[in-house]
mmCIF file of N, CA and C in Angstrom:
data_model
loop_
_atom_site.group_PDB
_atom_site.id
_atom_site.type_symbol
_atom_site.label_atom_id
_atom_site.label_comp_id
_atom_site.label_asym_id
_atom_site.label_seq_id
_atom_site.Cartn_x
_atom_site.Cartn_y
_atom_site.Cartn_z
ATOM 1 N N ILE A 1 8.189 11.890 -3.963
ATOM 2 C CA ILE A 1 7.686 10.532 -3.797
ATOM 3 C C ILE A 1 6.184 10.497 -4.053
ATOM 4 N N VAL A 2 5.468 11.476 -3.521
ATOM 5 C CA VAL A 2 4.010 11.465 -3.652
ATOM 6 C C VAL A 2 3.600 11.592 -5.113
ATOM 7 N N GLY A 3 4.319 12.411 -5.901
ATOM 8 C CA GLY A 3 4.004 12.557 -7.322
ATOM 9 C C GLY A 3 4.160 11.251 -8.073
ATOM 10 N N VAL A 4 5.248 10.537 -7.801
ATOM 11 C CA VAL A 4 5.477 9.239 -8.445
ATOM 12 C C VAL A 4 4.393 8.261 -8.045
ATOM 13 N N LEU A 5 4.043 8.246 -6.767
ATOM 14 C CA LEU A 5 3.002 7.330 -6.291
ATOM 15 C C LEU A 5 1.655 7.657 -6.915
ATOM 16 N N SER A 6 1.362 8.944 -7.078
ATOM 17 C CA SER A 6 0.081 9.334 -7.656
ATOM 18 C C SER A 6 -0.045 8.854 -9.095
ATOM 19 N N CYS A 7 1.008 9.025 -9.884
ATOM 20 C CA CYS A 7 0.968 8.613 -11.293
ATOM 21 C C CYS A 7 0.859 7.094 -11.418
ATOM 22 N N ALA A 8 1.690 6.377 -10.697
ATOM 23 C CA ALA A 8 1.691 4.922 -10.792
ATOM 24 C C ALA A 8 0.479 4.305 -10.102
ATOM 25 N N GLY A 9 -0.065 5.006 -9.124
ATOM 26 C CA GLY A 9 -1.194 4.477 -8.372
ATOM 27 C C GLY A 9 -2.433 4.277 -9.207
ATOM 28 N N ALA A 10 -2.656 5.156 -10.175
ATOM 29 C CA ALA A 10 -3.841 5.018 -11.023
ATOM 30 C C ALA A 10 -3.815 3.695 -11.778
ATOM 31 N N GLY A 11 -2.673 3.339 -12.328
ATOM 32 C CA GLY A 11 -2.547 2.059 -13.036
ATOM 33 C C GLY A 11 -2.680 0.879 -12.103
ATOM 34 N N ALA A 12 -2.097 0.982 -10.919
ATOM 35 C CA ALA A 12 -2.177 -0.118 -9.957
ATOM 36 C C ALA A 12 -3.609 -0.329 -9.485
ATOM 37 N N ARG A 13 -4.315 0.770 -9.244
ATOM 38 C CA ARG A 13 -5.717 0.635 -8.813
ATOM 39 C C ARG A 13 -6.560 0.008 -9.913
ATOM 40 N N ALA A 14 -6.306 0.399 -11.153
ATOM 41 C CA ALA A 14 -7.055 -0.181 -12.269
ATOM 42 C C ALA A 14 -6.768 -1.675 -12.376
ATOM 43 N N GLY A 15 -5.511 -2.062 -12.209
ATOM 44 C CA GLY A 15 -5.141 -3.477 -12.274
ATOM 45 C C GLY A 15 -5.748 -4.270 -11.136
ATOM 46 N N LEU A 16 -5.728 -3.723 -9.934
ATOM 47 C CA LEU A 16 -6.315 -4.416 -8.792
ATOM 48 C C LEU A 16 -7.826 -4.541 -8.961
ATOM 49 N N GLY A 17 -8.465 -3.508 -9.491
ATOM 50 C CA GLY A 17 -9.909 -3.558 -9.721
ATOM 51 C C GLY A 17 -10.258 -4.643 -10.717
ATOM 52 N N GLY A 18 -9.448 -4.795 -11.754
ATOM 53 C CA GLY A 18 -9.676 -5.838 -12.745
ATOM 54 C C GLY A 18 -9.517 -7.221 -12.161
ATOM 55 N N GLN A 19 -8.535 -7.400 -11.292
ATOM 56 C CA GLN A 19 -8.336 -8.701 -10.656
ATOM 57 C C GLN A 19 -9.521 -9.039 -9.769
ATOM 58 N N ARG A 20 -10.008 -8.057 -9.018
ATOM 59 C CA ARG A 20 -11.136 -8.315 -8.127
ATOM 60 C C ARG A 20 -12.387 -8.653 -8.920
ATOM 61 N N ALA A 21 -12.625 -7.884 -9.982
ATOM 62 C CA ALA A 21 -13.833 -8.101 -10.776
ATOM 63 C C ALA A 21 -13.783 -9.437 -11.510
ATOM 64 N N GLY A 22 -12.600 -9.797 -12.021
ATOM 65 C CA GLY A 22 -12.482 -11.020 -12.798
ATOM 66 C C GLY A 22 -12.115 -12.235 -11.978
ATOM 67 N N GLY A 23 -11.732 -12.035 -10.713
ATOM 68 C CA GLY A 23 -11.373 -13.161 -9.863
ATOM 69 C C GLY A 23 -10.023 -13.755 -10.198
ATOM 70 N N GLY A 24 -9.244 -13.107 -11.081
ATOM 71 C CA GLY A 24 -7.951 -13.662 -11.484
ATOM 72 C C GLY A 24 -6.818 -13.133 -10.641
ATOM 73 N N GLY A 25 -5.616 -13.455 -11.056
ATOM 74 C CA GLY A 25 -4.433 -12.959 -10.362
ATOM 75 C C GLY A 25 -3.864 -13.980 -9.409
ATOM 76 N N ALA A 26 -2.624 -13.737 -8.997
ATOM 77 C CA ALA A 26 -1.899 -14.682 -8.151
ATOM 78 C C ALA A 26 -2.532 -14.845 -6.774
ATOM 79 N N GLY A 27 -3.132 -13.786 -6.236
ATOM 80 C CA GLY A 27 -3.679 -13.866 -4.887
ATOM 81 C C GLY A 27 -5.182 -14.039 -4.852
ATOM 82 N N ALA A 28 -5.765 -14.570 -5.901
ATOM 83 C CA ALA A 28 -7.221 -14.629 -6.013
ATOM 84 C C ALA A 28 -7.868 -15.416 -4.882
ATOM 85 N N GLY A 29 -7.242 -16.455 -4.363
ATOM 86 C CA GLY A 29 -7.860 -17.269 -3.331
ATOM 87 C C GLY A 29 -7.539 -16.849 -1.917
ATOM 88 N N ARG A 30 -6.771 -15.784 -1.740
ATOM 89 C CA ARG A 30 -6.321 -15.405 -0.405
ATOM 90 C C ARG A 30 -7.284 -14.537 0.368
ATOM 91 N N GLY A 31 -8.249 -13.903 -0.260
ATOM 92 C CA GLY A 31 -9.152 -13.008 0.445
ATOM 93 C C GLY A 31 -8.509 -11.657 0.687
ATOM 94 N N ALA A 32 -9.119 -10.887 1.568
ATOM 95 C CA ALA A 32 -8.658 -9.522 1.844
ATOM 96 C C ALA A 32 -7.331 -9.528 2.587
ATOM 97 N N GLN A 33 -6.485 -8.574 2.240
ATOM 98 C CA GLN A 33 -5.221 -8.378 2.939
ATOM 99 C C GLN A 33 -5.345 -7.124 3.798
ATOM 100 N N HIS A 34 -4.893 -7.177 5.031
ATOM 101 C CA HIS A 34 -4.968 -6.041 5.943
ATOM 102 C C HIS A 34 -3.565 -5.524 6.208
ATOM 103 N N LEU A 35 -3.426 -4.212 6.256
ATOM 104 C CA LEU A 35 -2.122 -3.596 6.474
ATOM 105 C C LEU A 35 -1.899 -3.192 7.929
ATOM 106 N N GLY A 36 -2.830 -3.495 8.803
ATOM 107 C CA GLY A 36 -2.643 -3.203 10.225
ATOM 108 C C GLY A 36 -2.656 -1.720 10.545
ATOM 109 N N GLN A 37 -3.442 -0.944 9.813
ATOM 110 C CA GLN A 37 -3.527 0.494 10.043
ATOM 111 C C GLN A 37 -4.771 0.811 10.860
ATOM 112 N N PRO A 38 -4.765 1.961 11.552
ATOM 113 C CA PRO A 38 -5.909 2.300 12.408
ATOM 114 C C PRO A 38 -7.162 2.640 11.607
ATOM 115 N N ALA A 39 -8.298 2.599 12.297
ATOM 116 C CA ALA A 39 -9.578 2.971 11.676
ATOM 117 C C ALA A 39 -9.482 4.390 11.137
ATOM 118 N N GLY A 40 -10.127 4.618 10.006
ATOM 119 C CA GLY A 40 -10.103 5.943 9.393
ATOM 120 C C GLY A 40 -9.002 6.127 8.370
ATOM 121 N N THR A 41 -8.148 5.108 8.188
ATOM 122 C CA THR A 41 -7.055 5.183 7.212
ATOM 123 C C THR A 41 -7.601 4.961 5.812
ATOM 124 N N ARG A 42 -7.129 5.773 4.850
ATOM 125 C CA ARG A 42 -7.515 5.625 3.445
ATOM 126 C C ARG A 42 -6.276 5.329 2.616
ATOM 127 N N ILE A 43 -6.392 4.448 1.625
ATOM 128 C CA ILE A 43 -5.309 4.232 0.668
ATOM 129 C C ILE A 43 -5.456 5.290 -0.404
ATOM 130 N N VAL A 44 -4.406 6.109 -0.560
ATOM 131 C CA VAL A 44 -4.422 7.200 -1.523
ATOM 132 C C VAL A 44 -3.912 6.718 -2.878
ATOM 133 N N SER A 45 -2.814 5.958 -2.867
ATOM 134 C CA SER A 45 -2.247 5.451 -4.115
ATOM 135 C C SER A 45 -1.351 4.256 -3.832
ATOM 136 N N VAL A 46 -1.053 3.510 -4.908
ATOM 137 C CA VAL A 46 -0.193 2.328 -4.822
ATOM 138 C C VAL A 46 0.751 2.350 -6.014
ATOM 139 N N ALA A 47 2.031 2.004 -5.777
ATOM 140 C CA ALA A 47 3.011 1.942 -6.870
ATOM 141 C C ALA A 47 3.948 0.759 -6.635
ATOM 142 N N ALA A 48 4.372 0.128 -7.732
ATOM 143 C CA ALA A 48 5.362 -0.949 -7.654
ATOM 144 C C ALA A 48 6.731 -0.306 -7.467
ATOM 145 N N LEU A 49 7.558 -0.905 -6.593
ATOM 146 C CA LEU A 49 8.860 -0.341 -6.270
ATOM 147 C C LEU A 49 9.847 -1.455 -5.948
ATOM 148 N N GLU A 50 10.651 -1.868 -6.917
ATOM 149 C CA GLU A 50 11.704 -2.868 -6.721
ATOM 150 C C GLU A 50 11.234 -4.109 -5.949
ATOM 151 N N GLY A 51 10.205 -4.774 -6.463
ATOM 152 C CA GLY A 51 9.724 -5.999 -5.838
ATOM 153 C C GLY A 51 8.828 -5.780 -4.632
ATOM 154 N N ARG A 52 8.518 -4.548 -4.345
ATOM 155 C CA ARG A 52 7.632 -4.216 -3.235
ATOM 156 C C ARG A 52 6.570 -3.265 -3.735
ATOM 157 N N LEU A 53 5.577 -3.040 -2.915
ATOM 158 C CA LEU A 53 4.565 -2.037 -3.218
ATOM 159 C C LEU A 53 4.761 -0.865 -2.270
ATOM 160 N N ALA A 54 4.684 0.337 -2.810
ATOM 161 C CA ALA A 54 4.682 1.544 -1.998
ATOM 162 C C ALA A 54 3.230 1.986 -1.922
ATOM 163 N N VAL A 55 2.677 1.976 -0.721
ATOM 164 C CA VAL A 55 1.264 2.297 -0.520
ATOM 165 C C VAL A 55 1.183 3.605 0.263
ATOM 166 N N HIS A 56 0.694 4.659 -0.404
ATOM 167 C CA HIS A 56 0.520 5.956 0.251
ATOM 168 C C HIS A 56 -0.804 5.916 0.981
ATOM 169 N N VAL A 57 -0.764 6.065 2.312
ATOM 170 C CA VAL A 57 -1.980 6.047 3.114
ATOM 171 C C VAL A 57 -2.156 7.382 3.827
ATOM 172 N N ALA A 58 -3.411 7.782 3.972
ATOM 173 C CA ALA A 58 -3.765 8.969 4.746
ATOM 174 C C ALA A 58 -4.406 8.473 6.033
ATOM 175 N N ARG A 59 -3.682 8.688 7.140
ATOM 176 C CA ARG A 59 -4.175 8.270 8.450
ATOM 177 C C ARG A 59 -4.650 9.486 9.226
ATOM 178 N N PRO A 60 -5.465 9.292 10.256
ATOM 179 C CA PRO A 60 -5.904 10.434 11.064
ATOM 180 C C PRO A 60 -4.730 11.216 11.672
ATOM 181 N N ASP A 61 -3.605 10.547 11.915
ATOM 182 C CA ASP A 61 -2.439 11.215 12.506
ATOM 183 C C ASP A 61 -1.405 11.653 11.468
ATOM 184 N N GLY A 62 -1.727 11.579 10.186
ATOM 185 C CA GLY A 62 -0.825 12.054 9.136
ATOM 186 C C GLY A 62 -0.586 11.022 8.050
ATOM 187 N N ASP A 63 -0.159 11.512 6.884
ATOM 188 C CA ASP A 63 0.128 10.644 5.746
ATOM 189 C C ASP A 63 1.446 9.919 5.928
ATOM 190 N N ARG A 64 1.579 8.785 5.267
ATOM 191 C CA ARG A 64 2.825 8.017 5.249
ATOM 192 C C ARG A 64 2.824 7.078 4.057
ATOM 193 N N VAL A 65 3.983 6.556 3.741
ATOM 194 C CA VAL A 65 4.132 5.568 2.675
ATOM 195 C C VAL A 65 4.549 4.260 3.333
ATOM 196 N N LEU A 66 3.759 3.213 3.112
ATOM 197 C CA LEU A 66 4.065 1.885 3.640
ATOM 198 C C LEU A 66 4.741 1.082 2.544
ATOM 199 N N LEU A 67 5.829 0.404 2.870
ATOM 200 C CA LEU A 67 6.487 -0.503 1.939
ATOM 201 C C LEU A 67 5.981 -1.904 2.257
ATOM 202 N N VAL A 68 5.335 -2.523 1.275
ATOM 203 C CA VAL A 68 4.633 -3.788 1.492
ATOM 204 C C VAL A 68 5.253 -4.880 0.638
ATOM 205 N N GLU A 69 5.475 -6.040 1.255
ATOM 206 C CA GLU A 69 5.914 -7.233 0.535
ATOM 207 C C GLU A 69 4.653 -7.855 -0.064
ATOM 208 N N PRO A 70 4.484 -7.804 -1.397
ATOM 209 C CA PRO A 70 3.209 -8.197 -1.990
ATOM 210 C C PRO A 70 2.827 -9.665 -1.833
ATOM 211 N N ARG A 71 3.768 -10.571 -1.825
ATOM 212 C CA ARG A 71 3.414 -11.996 -1.716
ATOM 213 C C ARG A 71 2.780 -12.332 -0.375
ATOM 214 N N ARG A 72 3.233 -11.678 0.678
ATOM 215 C CA ARG A 72 2.711 -11.964 2.017
ATOM 216 C C ARG A 72 1.772 -10.888 2.530
ATOM 217 N N GLY A 73 1.730 -9.728 1.844
ATOM 218 C CA GLY A 73 0.890 -8.631 2.309
ATOM 219 C C GLY A 73 1.386 -8.026 3.598
ATOM 220 N N ARG A 74 2.684 -8.130 3.834
ATOM 221 C CA ARG A 74 3.294 -7.701 5.101
ATOM 222 C C ARG A 74 3.972 -6.341 4.935
ATOM 223 N N VAL A 75 3.748 -5.428 5.874
ATOM 224 C CA VAL A 75 4.411 -4.124 5.864
ATOM 225 C C VAL A 75 5.846 -4.320 6.361
ATOM 226 N N VAL A 76 6.819 -3.948 5.514
ATOM 227 C CA VAL A 76 8.230 -4.144 5.866
ATOM 228 C C VAL A 76 8.969 -2.832 6.103
ATOM 229 N N GLY A 77 8.294 -1.711 5.900
ATOM 230 C CA GLY A 77 8.904 -0.413 6.149
ATOM 231 C C GLY A 77 7.861 0.686 6.079
ATOM 232 N N GLU A 78 8.258 1.854 6.578
ATOM 233 C CA GLU A 78 7.327 2.975 6.620
ATOM 234 C C GLU A 78 8.110 4.278 6.485
ATOM 235 N N LEU A 79 7.617 5.179 5.653
ATOM 236 C CA LEU A 79 8.228 6.496 5.465
ATOM 237 C C LEU A 79 7.247 7.564 5.921
ATOM 238 N N ARG A 80 7.744 8.516 6.724
ATOM 239 C CA ARG A 80 6.921 9.636 7.197
ATOM 240 C C ARG A 80 7.672 10.924 6.922
ATOM 241 N N ALA A 81 6.946 11.982 6.627
ATOM 242 C CA ALA A 81 7.574 13.276 6.375
ATOM 243 C C ALA A 81 8.132 13.881 7.651
ATOM 244 N N ALA A 82 7.474 13.646 8.772
ATOM 245 C CA ALA A 82 7.920 14.223 10.052
ATOM 246 C C ALA A 82 7.451 13.328 11.203
ATOM 247 N N GLU A 83 8.098 13.477 12.335
ATOM 248 C CA GLU A 83 7.699 12.730 13.543
ATOM 249 C C GLU A 83 6.630 13.455 14.288
#
């Protein structure tokens, strides 16, 4: 999963950067979207996945993949390697 996210994430980050710089895109007027993660969390990569976004995050308590509904910016699932 991480390999797929890493490859697709580069394109997604480039696309998101272009939207921010140009002010375009479907969510241009919505402002920042928050994923409800703790302080110190970093977004490692982003990939499109069957109408959702898979967001690989590195948190202080371990990495995980968040499944995000892009229209609402809502986390609808979470994958962890271990408990």
